[in-house]
mmCIF file with all atom_site columns, C-alpha atoms in Angstrom:
data_model
loop_
_atom_site.group_PDB
_atom_site.id
_atom_site.type_symbol
_atom_site.label_atom_id
_atom_site.label_alt_id
_atom_site.label_comp_id
_atom_site.label_asym_id
_atom_site.label_entity_id
_atom_site.label_seq_id
_atom_site.pdbx_PDB_ins_code
_atom_site.Cartn_x
_atom_site.Cartn_y
_atom_site.Cartn_z
_atom_site.occupancy
_atom_site.B_iso_or_equiv
_atom_site.pdbx_formal_charge
_atom_site.auth_seq_id
_atom_site.auth_comp_id
_atom_site.auth_asym_id
_atom_site.auth_atom_id
_atom_site.pdbx_PDB_model_num
ATOM 1   C CA . MET A 1 1   ? 84.226  121.044 125.762 1.00 0.00 ? 1   MET A CA 1
ATOM 2   C CA . ALA A 1 2   ? 87.635  120.328 124.260 1.00 0.00 ? 2   ALA A CA 1
ATOM 3   C CA . SER A 1 3   ? 87.733  118.821 120.778 1.00 0.00 ? 3   SER A CA 1
ATOM 4   C CA . VAL A 1 4   ? 90.103  117.566 118.093 1.00 0.00 ? 4   VAL A CA 1
ATOM 5   C CA . HIS A 1 5   ? 89.100  118.440 114.519 1.00 0.00 ? 5   HIS A CA 1
ATOM 6   C CA . GLY A 1 6   ? 85.415  118.632 115.522 1.00 0.00 ? 6   GLY A CA 1
ATOM 7   C CA . TYR A 1 7   ? 85.377  115.378 117.516 1.00 0.00 ? 7   TYR A CA 1
ATOM 8   C CA . SER A 1 8   ? 84.967  115.349 121.299 1.00 0.00 ? 8   SER A CA 1
ATOM 9   C CA . LEU A 1 9   ? 88.092  114.170 123.071 1.00 0.00 ? 9   LEU A CA 1
ATOM 10  C CA . PHE A 1 10  ? 86.206  111.022 124.078 1.00 0.00 ? 10  PHE A CA 1
ATOM 11  C CA . GLN A 1 11  ? 85.258  110.288 120.452 1.00 0.00 ? 11  GLN A CA 1
ATOM 12  C CA . PHE A 1 12  ? 88.775  111.055 119.233 1.00 0.00 ? 12  PHE A CA 1
ATOM 13  C CA . PHE A 1 13  ? 90.542  108.854 121.772 1.00 0.00 ? 13  PHE A CA 1
ATOM 14  C CA . SER A 1 14  ? 87.919  106.106 121.396 1.00 0.00 ? 14  SER A CA 1
ATOM 15  C CA . VAL A 1 15  ? 88.694  105.970 117.683 1.00 0.00 ? 15  VAL A CA 1
ATOM 16  C CA . ILE A 1 16  ? 92.444  106.125 118.309 1.00 0.00 ? 16  ILE A CA 1
ATOM 17  C CA . PHE A 1 17  ? 92.163  103.287 120.832 1.00 0.00 ? 17  PHE A CA 1
ATOM 18  C CA . LEU A 1 18  ? 90.037  101.268 118.420 1.00 0.00 ? 18  LEU A CA 1
ATOM 19  C CA . ILE A 1 19  ? 92.364  101.691 115.464 1.00 0.00 ? 19  ILE A CA 1
ATOM 20  C CA . THR A 1 20  ? 95.541  101.196 117.459 1.00 0.00 ? 20  THR A CA 1
ATOM 21  C CA . SER A 1 21  ? 94.591  98.114  119.423 1.00 0.00 ? 21  SER A CA 1
ATOM 22  C CA . ALA A 1 22  ? 91.440  96.353  118.201 1.00 0.00 ? 22  ALA A CA 1
ATOM 23  C CA . ASN A 1 23  ? 91.862  92.707  117.259 1.00 0.00 ? 23  ASN A CA 1
ATOM 24  C CA . GLY A 1 24  ? 95.641  92.984  117.263 1.00 0.00 ? 24  GLY A CA 1
ATOM 25  C CA . PHE A 1 25  ? 95.502  95.779  114.670 1.00 0.00 ? 25  PHE A CA 1
ATOM 26  C CA . SER A 1 26  ? 98.294  98.257  115.292 1.00 0.00 ? 26  SER A CA 1
ATOM 27  C CA . ILE A 1 27  ? 98.037  101.362 113.177 1.00 0.00 ? 27  ILE A CA 1
ATOM 28  C CA . LYS A 1 28  ? 101.726 102.108 113.722 1.00 0.00 ? 28  LYS A CA 1
ATOM 29  C CA . GLU A 1 29  ? 102.733 98.805  112.127 1.00 0.00 ? 29  GLU A CA 1
ATOM 30  C CA . ALA A 1 30  ? 99.787  98.411  109.726 1.00 0.00 ? 30  ALA A CA 1
ATOM 31  C CA . THR A 1 31  ? 100.452 97.593  106.097 1.00 0.00 ? 31  THR A CA 1
ATOM 32  C CA . VAL A 1 32  ? 98.601  99.276  103.250 1.00 0.00 ? 32  VAL A CA 1
ATOM 33  C CA . HIS A 1 33  ? 96.573  96.071  102.954 1.00 0.00 ? 33  HIS A CA 1
ATOM 34  C CA . ASP A 1 34  ? 95.643  96.269  106.674 1.00 0.00 ? 34  ASP A CA 1
ATOM 35  C CA . LEU A 1 35  ? 94.545  99.878  106.253 1.00 0.00 ? 35  LEU A CA 1
ATOM 36  C CA . GLN A 1 36  ? 92.487  99.122  103.149 1.00 0.00 ? 36  GLN A CA 1
ATOM 37  C CA . LEU A 1 37  ? 90.802  96.260  105.000 1.00 0.00 ? 37  LEU A CA 1
ATOM 38  C CA . ALA A 1 38  ? 89.963  98.616  107.880 1.00 0.00 ? 38  ALA A CA 1
ATOM 39  C CA . PHE A 1 39  ? 88.510  101.084 105.336 1.00 0.00 ? 39  PHE A CA 1
ATOM 40  C CA . LYS A 1 40  ? 86.442  98.304  103.769 1.00 0.00 ? 40  LYS A CA 1
ATOM 41  C CA . ARG A 1 41  ? 85.112  97.160  107.167 1.00 0.00 ? 41  ARG A CA 1
ATOM 42  C CA . ASN A 1 42  ? 84.236  100.764 108.126 1.00 0.00 ? 42  ASN A CA 1
ATOM 43  C CA . GLN A 1 43  ? 86.650  100.556 111.072 1.00 0.00 ? 43  GLN A CA 1
ATOM 44  C CA . LEU A 1 44  ? 88.678  103.492 109.809 1.00 0.00 ? 44  LEU A CA 1
ATOM 45  C CA . THR A 1 45  ? 88.385  106.444 107.447 1.00 0.00 ? 45  THR A CA 1
ATOM 46  C CA . SER A 1 46  ? 91.120  108.235 105.554 1.00 0.00 ? 46  SER A CA 1
ATOM 47  C CA . LYS A 1 47  ? 90.310  111.356 107.553 1.00 0.00 ? 47  LYS A CA 1
ATOM 48  C CA . GLN A 1 48  ? 90.839  109.504 110.854 1.00 0.00 ? 48  GLN A CA 1
ATOM 49  C CA . LEU A 1 49  ? 94.077  108.030 109.546 1.00 0.00 ? 49  LEU A CA 1
ATOM 50  C CA . VAL A 1 50  ? 95.413  111.394 108.367 1.00 0.00 ? 50  VAL A CA 1
ATOM 51  C CA . GLU A 1 51  ? 94.454  113.040 111.670 1.00 0.00 ? 51  GLU A CA 1
ATOM 52  C CA . PHE A 1 52  ? 96.167  110.227 113.585 1.00 0.00 ? 52  PHE A CA 1
ATOM 53  C CA . TYR A 1 53  ? 99.384  110.659 111.601 1.00 0.00 ? 53  TYR A CA 1
ATOM 54  C CA . LEU A 1 54  ? 99.270  114.457 111.890 1.00 0.00 ? 54  LEU A CA 1
ATOM 55  C CA . LYS A 1 55  ? 98.940  114.109 115.670 1.00 0.00 ? 55  LYS A CA 1
ATOM 56  C CA . GLN A 1 56  ? 101.865 111.655 115.759 1.00 0.00 ? 56  GLN A CA 1
ATOM 57  C CA . ILE A 1 57  ? 103.956 114.090 113.712 1.00 0.00 ? 57  ILE A CA 1
ATOM 58  C CA . GLN A 1 58  ? 103.032 116.912 116.091 1.00 0.00 ? 58  GLN A CA 1
ATOM 59  C CA . ILE A 1 59  ? 104.043 114.812 119.113 1.00 0.00 ? 59  ILE A CA 1
ATOM 60  C CA . GLN A 1 60  ? 107.159 113.053 117.797 1.00 0.00 ? 60  GLN A CA 1
ATOM 61  C CA . ASN A 1 61  ? 108.648 115.375 115.190 1.00 0.00 ? 61  ASN A CA 1
ATOM 62  C CA . PRO A 1 62  ? 110.238 117.836 117.640 1.00 0.00 ? 62  PRO A CA 1
ATOM 63  C CA . VAL A 1 63  ? 112.535 114.981 118.713 1.00 0.00 ? 63  VAL A CA 1
ATOM 64  C CA . LEU A 1 64  ? 112.774 112.855 115.555 1.00 0.00 ? 64  LEU A CA 1
ATOM 65  C CA . LYS A 1 65  ? 112.872 115.720 113.025 1.00 0.00 ? 65  LYS A CA 1
ATOM 66  C CA . GLY A 1 66  ? 111.623 113.401 110.295 1.00 0.00 ? 66  GLY A CA 1
ATOM 67  C CA . VAL A 1 67  ? 109.034 115.676 108.686 1.00 0.00 ? 67  VAL A CA 1
ATOM 68  C CA . LEU A 1 68  ? 109.905 119.106 107.301 1.00 0.00 ? 68  LEU A CA 1
ATOM 69  C CA . GLU A 1 69  ? 106.319 120.192 106.718 1.00 0.00 ? 69  GLU A CA 1
ATOM 70  C CA . VAL A 1 70  ? 102.825 118.795 106.462 1.00 0.00 ? 70  VAL A CA 1
ATOM 71  C CA . ASN A 1 71  ? 100.334 119.361 103.685 1.00 0.00 ? 71  ASN A CA 1
ATOM 72  C CA . PRO A 1 72  ? 97.728  121.885 104.892 1.00 0.00 ? 72  PRO A CA 1
ATOM 73  C CA . ASP A 1 73  ? 95.228  120.253 102.505 1.00 0.00 ? 73  ASP A CA 1
ATOM 74  C CA . ALA A 1 74  ? 95.767  116.682 103.766 1.00 0.00 ? 74  ALA A CA 1
ATOM 75  C CA . VAL A 1 75  ? 92.573  116.513 105.848 1.00 0.00 ? 75  VAL A CA 1
ATOM 76  C CA . ALA A 1 76  ? 90.487  117.896 102.963 1.00 0.00 ? 76  ALA A CA 1
ATOM 77  C CA . GLU A 1 77  ? 92.097  115.378 100.597 1.00 0.00 ? 77  GLU A CA 1
ATOM 78  C CA . ALA A 1 78  ? 91.272  112.597 103.075 1.00 0.00 ? 78  ALA A CA 1
ATOM 79  C CA . GLU A 1 79  ? 87.639  113.729 103.252 1.00 0.00 ? 79  GLU A CA 1
ATOM 80  C CA . ARG A 1 80  ? 87.512  113.647 99.447  1.00 0.00 ? 80  ARG A CA 1
ATOM 81  C CA . ALA A 1 81  ? 88.982  110.125 99.461  1.00 0.00 ? 81  ALA A CA 1
ATOM 82  C CA . ASP A 1 82  ? 86.338  109.002 101.963 1.00 0.00 ? 82  ASP A CA 1
ATOM 83  C CA . LYS A 1 83  ? 83.575  110.375 99.721  1.00 0.00 ? 83  LYS A CA 1
ATOM 84  C CA . GLU A 1 84  ? 85.110  108.647 96.697  1.00 0.00 ? 84  GLU A CA 1
ATOM 85  C CA . ARG A 1 85  ? 85.320  105.375 98.640  1.00 0.00 ? 85  ARG A CA 1
ATOM 86  C CA . LYS A 1 86  ? 81.656  105.649 99.653  1.00 0.00 ? 86  LYS A CA 1
ATOM 87  C CA . LYS A 1 87  ? 80.624  106.311 96.053  1.00 0.00 ? 87  LYS A CA 1
ATOM 88  C CA . ALA A 1 88  ? 82.794  103.425 94.817  1.00 0.00 ? 88  ALA A CA 1
ATOM 89  C CA . LYS A 1 89  ? 81.072  101.055 97.281  1.00 0.00 ? 89  LYS A CA 1
ATOM 90  C CA . GLU A 1 90  ? 77.680  102.156 95.948  1.00 0.00 ? 90  GLU A CA 1
ATOM 91  C CA . THR A 1 91  ? 78.647  101.772 92.288  1.00 0.00 ? 91  THR A CA 1
ATOM 92  C CA . GLY A 1 92  ? 80.974  98.774  92.543  1.00 0.00 ? 92  GLY A CA 1
ATOM 93  C CA . TYR A 1 93  ? 83.899  100.798 91.165  1.00 0.00 ? 93  TYR A CA 1
ATOM 94  C CA . LEU A 1 94  ? 87.300  99.409  92.176  1.00 0.00 ? 94  LEU A CA 1
ATOM 95  C CA . LEU A 1 95  ? 89.772  101.826 93.710  1.00 0.00 ? 95  LEU A CA 1
ATOM 96  C CA . SER A 1 96  ? 93.554  101.593 93.782  1.00 0.00 ? 96  SER A CA 1
ATOM 97  C CA . GLY A 1 97  ? 95.213  99.907  96.746  1.00 0.00 ? 97  GLY A CA 1
ATOM 98  C CA . LEU A 1 98  ? 96.793  103.286 97.548  1.00 0.00 ? 98  LEU A CA 1
ATOM 99  C CA . HIS A 1 99  ? 93.487  105.167 97.490  1.00 0.00 ? 99  HIS A CA 1
ATOM 100 C CA . GLY A 1 100 ? 93.122  107.226 100.675 1.00 0.00 ? 100 GLY A CA 1
ATOM 101 C CA . ILE A 1 101 ? 96.524  106.217 102.047 1.00 0.00 ? 101 ILE A CA 1
ATOM 102 C CA . PRO A 1 102 ? 98.619  109.129 103.363 1.00 0.00 ? 102 PRO A CA 1
ATOM 103 C CA . ILE A 1 103 ? 102.292 109.135 102.459 1.00 0.00 ? 103 ILE A CA 1
ATOM 104 C CA . LEU A 1 104 ? 105.297 111.378 102.908 1.00 0.00 ? 104 LEU A CA 1
ATOM 105 C CA . VAL A 1 105 ? 107.601 112.157 99.999  1.00 0.00 ? 105 VAL A CA 1
ATOM 106 C CA . LYS A 1 106 ? 111.199 113.214 100.417 1.00 0.00 ? 106 LYS A CA 1
ATOM 107 C CA . ASP A 1 107 ? 111.748 116.950 100.212 1.00 0.00 ? 107 ASP A CA 1
ATOM 108 C CA . ASN A 1 108 ? 113.697 116.623 96.955  1.00 0.00 ? 108 ASN A CA 1
ATOM 109 C CA . ILE A 1 109 ? 110.650 115.244 95.101  1.00 0.00 ? 109 ILE A CA 1
ATOM 110 C CA . ALA A 1 110 ? 108.613 117.992 93.439  1.00 0.00 ? 110 ALA A CA 1
ATOM 111 C CA . SER A 1 111 ? 104.973 118.402 94.384  1.00 0.00 ? 111 SER A CA 1
ATOM 112 C CA . LYS A 1 112 ? 102.816 121.093 92.793  1.00 0.00 ? 112 LYS A CA 1
ATOM 113 C CA . ASP A 1 113 ? 100.805 122.040 95.856  1.00 0.00 ? 113 ASP A CA 1
ATOM 114 C CA . LYS A 1 114 ? 101.282 124.208 98.941  1.00 0.00 ? 114 LYS A CA 1
ATOM 115 C CA . LEU A 1 115 ? 104.372 122.263 100.020 1.00 0.00 ? 115 LEU A CA 1
ATOM 116 C CA . ASN A 1 116 ? 107.915 123.454 99.463  1.00 0.00 ? 116 ASN A CA 1
ATOM 117 C CA . THR A 1 117 ? 110.438 121.352 97.561  1.00 0.00 ? 117 THR A CA 1
ATOM 118 C CA . THR A 1 118 ? 113.814 122.356 98.985  1.00 0.00 ? 118 THR A CA 1
ATOM 119 C CA . ALA A 1 119 ? 116.078 119.292 99.270  1.00 0.00 ? 119 ALA A CA 1
ATOM 120 C CA . GLY A 1 120 ? 116.381 120.293 102.930 1.00 0.00 ? 120 GLY A CA 1
ATOM 121 C CA . SER A 1 121 ? 117.986 123.651 102.099 1.00 0.00 ? 121 SER A CA 1
ATOM 122 C CA . TYR A 1 122 ? 116.776 127.145 102.931 1.00 0.00 ? 122 TYR A CA 1
ATOM 123 C CA . ALA A 1 123 ? 118.166 128.234 99.545  1.00 0.00 ? 123 ALA A CA 1
ATOM 124 C CA . LEU A 1 124 ? 115.099 126.763 97.789  1.00 0.00 ? 124 LEU A CA 1
ATOM 125 C CA . LEU A 1 125 ? 112.467 127.754 100.360 1.00 0.00 ? 125 LEU A CA 1
ATOM 126 C CA . GLY A 1 126 ? 109.562 129.397 98.545  1.00 0.00 ? 126 GLY A CA 1
ATOM 127 C CA . SER A 1 127 ? 110.592 128.198 95.109  1.00 0.00 ? 127 SER A CA 1
ATOM 128 C CA . VAL A 1 128 ? 107.717 127.078 92.882  1.00 0.00 ? 128 VAL A CA 1
ATOM 129 C CA . VAL A 1 129 ? 107.954 123.818 90.965  1.00 0.00 ? 129 VAL A CA 1
ATOM 130 C CA . PRO A 1 130 ? 106.262 123.703 87.534  1.00 0.00 ? 130 PRO A CA 1
ATOM 131 C CA . ARG A 1 131 ? 104.558 120.321 88.068  1.00 0.00 ? 131 ARG A CA 1
ATOM 132 C CA . ASP A 1 132 ? 104.441 117.207 90.201  1.00 0.00 ? 132 ASP A CA 1
ATOM 133 C CA . ALA A 1 133 ? 107.355 114.812 89.814  1.00 0.00 ? 133 ALA A CA 1
ATOM 134 C CA . GLY A 1 134 ? 106.337 111.718 87.865  1.00 0.00 ? 134 GLY A CA 1
ATOM 135 C CA . VAL A 1 135 ? 106.156 109.584 90.998  1.00 0.00 ? 135 VAL A CA 1
ATOM 136 C CA . VAL A 1 136 ? 103.929 112.143 92.759  1.00 0.00 ? 136 VAL A CA 1
ATOM 137 C CA . ALA A 1 137 ? 101.628 112.382 89.742  1.00 0.00 ? 137 ALA A CA 1
ATOM 138 C CA . ARG A 1 138 ? 101.265 108.588 89.736  1.00 0.00 ? 138 ARG A CA 1
ATOM 139 C CA . LEU A 1 139 ? 100.641 108.507 93.489  1.00 0.00 ? 139 LEU A CA 1
ATOM 140 C CA . ARG A 1 140 ? 97.937  111.159 93.197  1.00 0.00 ? 140 ARG A CA 1
ATOM 141 C CA . LYS A 1 141 ? 96.353  109.320 90.251  1.00 0.00 ? 141 LYS A CA 1
ATOM 142 C CA . ALA A 1 142 ? 96.223  106.206 92.446  1.00 0.00 ? 142 ALA A CA 1
ATOM 143 C CA . GLY A 1 143 ? 94.433  108.237 95.134  1.00 0.00 ? 143 GLY A CA 1
ATOM 144 C CA . ALA A 1 144 ? 97.284  108.521 97.644  1.00 0.00 ? 144 ALA A CA 1
ATOM 145 C CA . ILE A 1 145 ? 97.279  111.557 99.922  1.00 0.00 ? 145 ILE A CA 1
ATOM 146 C CA . ILE A 1 146 ? 100.534 113.512 100.049 1.00 0.00 ? 146 ILE A CA 1
ATOM 147 C CA . LEU A 1 147 ? 100.749 114.067 103.808 1.00 0.00 ? 147 LEU A CA 1
ATOM 148 C CA . GLY A 1 148 ? 103.902 116.141 103.722 1.00 0.00 ? 148 GLY A CA 1
ATOM 149 C CA . LYS A 1 149 ? 107.606 116.326 103.010 1.00 0.00 ? 149 LYS A CA 1
ATOM 150 C CA . ALA A 1 150 ? 110.039 114.024 104.769 1.00 0.00 ? 150 ALA A CA 1
ATOM 151 C CA . SER A 1 151 ? 113.429 115.197 105.915 1.00 0.00 ? 151 SER A CA 1
ATOM 152 C CA . LEU A 1 152 ? 116.596 114.076 104.179 1.00 0.00 ? 152 LEU A CA 1
ATOM 153 C CA . SER A 1 153 ? 120.297 114.793 104.166 1.00 0.00 ? 153 SER A CA 1
ATOM 154 C CA . GLU A 1 154 ? 120.569 118.295 102.709 1.00 0.00 ? 154 GLU A CA 1
ATOM 155 C CA . TRP A 1 155 ? 120.835 118.203 98.907  1.00 0.00 ? 155 TRP A CA 1
ATOM 156 C CA . SER A 1 156 ? 120.489 114.398 99.223  1.00 0.00 ? 156 SER A CA 1
ATOM 157 C CA . TYR A 1 157 ? 123.999 114.367 100.693 1.00 0.00 ? 157 TYR A CA 1
ATOM 158 C CA . PHE A 1 158 ? 125.308 115.456 97.302  1.00 0.00 ? 158 PHE A CA 1
ATOM 159 C CA . ARG A 1 159 ? 127.028 118.712 98.252  1.00 0.00 ? 159 ARG A CA 1
ATOM 160 C CA . SER A 1 160 ? 128.757 117.805 101.499 1.00 0.00 ? 160 SER A CA 1
ATOM 161 C CA . ASN A 1 161 ? 131.349 115.391 102.719 1.00 0.00 ? 161 ASN A CA 1
ATOM 162 C CA . GLY A 1 162 ? 131.393 116.627 106.308 1.00 0.00 ? 162 GLY A CA 1
ATOM 163 C CA . ALA A 1 163 ? 127.765 116.880 107.378 1.00 0.00 ? 163 ALA A CA 1
ATOM 164 C CA . PRO A 1 164 ? 126.333 113.920 109.276 1.00 0.00 ? 164 PRO A CA 1
ATOM 165 C CA . SER A 1 165 ? 123.922 111.672 107.401 1.00 0.00 ? 165 SER A CA 1
ATOM 166 C CA . GLY A 1 166 ? 120.336 112.815 107.925 1.00 0.00 ? 166 GLY A CA 1
ATOM 167 C CA . TRP A 1 167 ? 121.195 116.455 108.642 1.00 0.00 ? 167 TRP A CA 1
ATOM 168 C CA . SER A 1 168 ? 119.677 119.396 106.781 1.00 0.00 ? 168 SER A CA 1
ATOM 169 C CA . ALA A 1 169 ? 119.489 123.106 107.473 1.00 0.00 ? 169 ALA A CA 1
ATOM 170 C CA . ARG A 1 170 ? 115.672 123.020 107.372 1.00 0.00 ? 170 ARG A CA 1
ATOM 171 C CA . GLY A 1 171 ? 115.188 119.935 109.491 1.00 0.00 ? 171 GLY A CA 1
ATOM 172 C CA . GLY A 1 172 ? 118.222 119.597 111.694 1.00 0.00 ? 172 GLY A CA 1
ATOM 173 C CA . GLN A 1 173 ? 119.536 116.140 112.543 1.00 0.00 ? 173 GLN A CA 1
ATOM 174 C CA . GLY A 1 174 ? 116.939 113.505 111.764 1.00 0.00 ? 174 GLY A CA 1
ATOM 175 C CA . LYS A 1 175 ? 116.693 110.452 114.002 1.00 0.00 ? 175 LYS A CA 1
ATOM 176 C CA . ASN A 1 176 ? 115.480 106.928 113.260 1.00 0.00 ? 176 ASN A CA 1
ATOM 177 C CA . PRO A 1 177 ? 112.478 106.131 115.497 1.00 0.00 ? 177 PRO A CA 1
ATOM 178 C CA . TYR A 1 178 ? 113.437 102.446 115.579 1.00 0.00 ? 178 TYR A CA 1
ATOM 179 C CA . THR A 1 179 ? 116.940 103.087 116.904 1.00 0.00 ? 179 THR A CA 1
ATOM 180 C CA . PHE A 1 180 ? 116.344 106.301 118.865 1.00 0.00 ? 180 PHE A CA 1
ATOM 181 C CA . GLY A 1 181 ? 116.776 106.177 122.627 1.00 0.00 ? 181 GLY A CA 1
#
């Protein structure tokens, strides 16, 4: 039987349907508050949310070119966040509003993990950063999950006057999903 990350296709799509359409809740337009409320009500887990976003990236990124790479540890980090949330419920410990929320950081923001930090350029592919950028360290401390690296104009549009906005060698021409098509 076909499966997605250990779930039967029926289970997977049942959850996707539930989290994308139940009670007017749209995961694509959900705020962090909406997501935290769904976590609290046991309608959604961080793992389900990360898997949903990874699937959306897999489907839409070939056209939109908005994500340069995804964090191979994102699902494991989501599972850890779910365990922490369960323990916090049992002990009454308050978690950050960003706890268990997956985010993308631009590819010019250093992250000390398995992700590259290249500013959209092949010249920096494989380089190793010494530590997380301050913003990434604070996001991790708050419990956010670094889902991957978002595309950007190569070198943050610093080194070129002629390249179109949103273009990088690594990602190609990025497109805005709200204005595309």
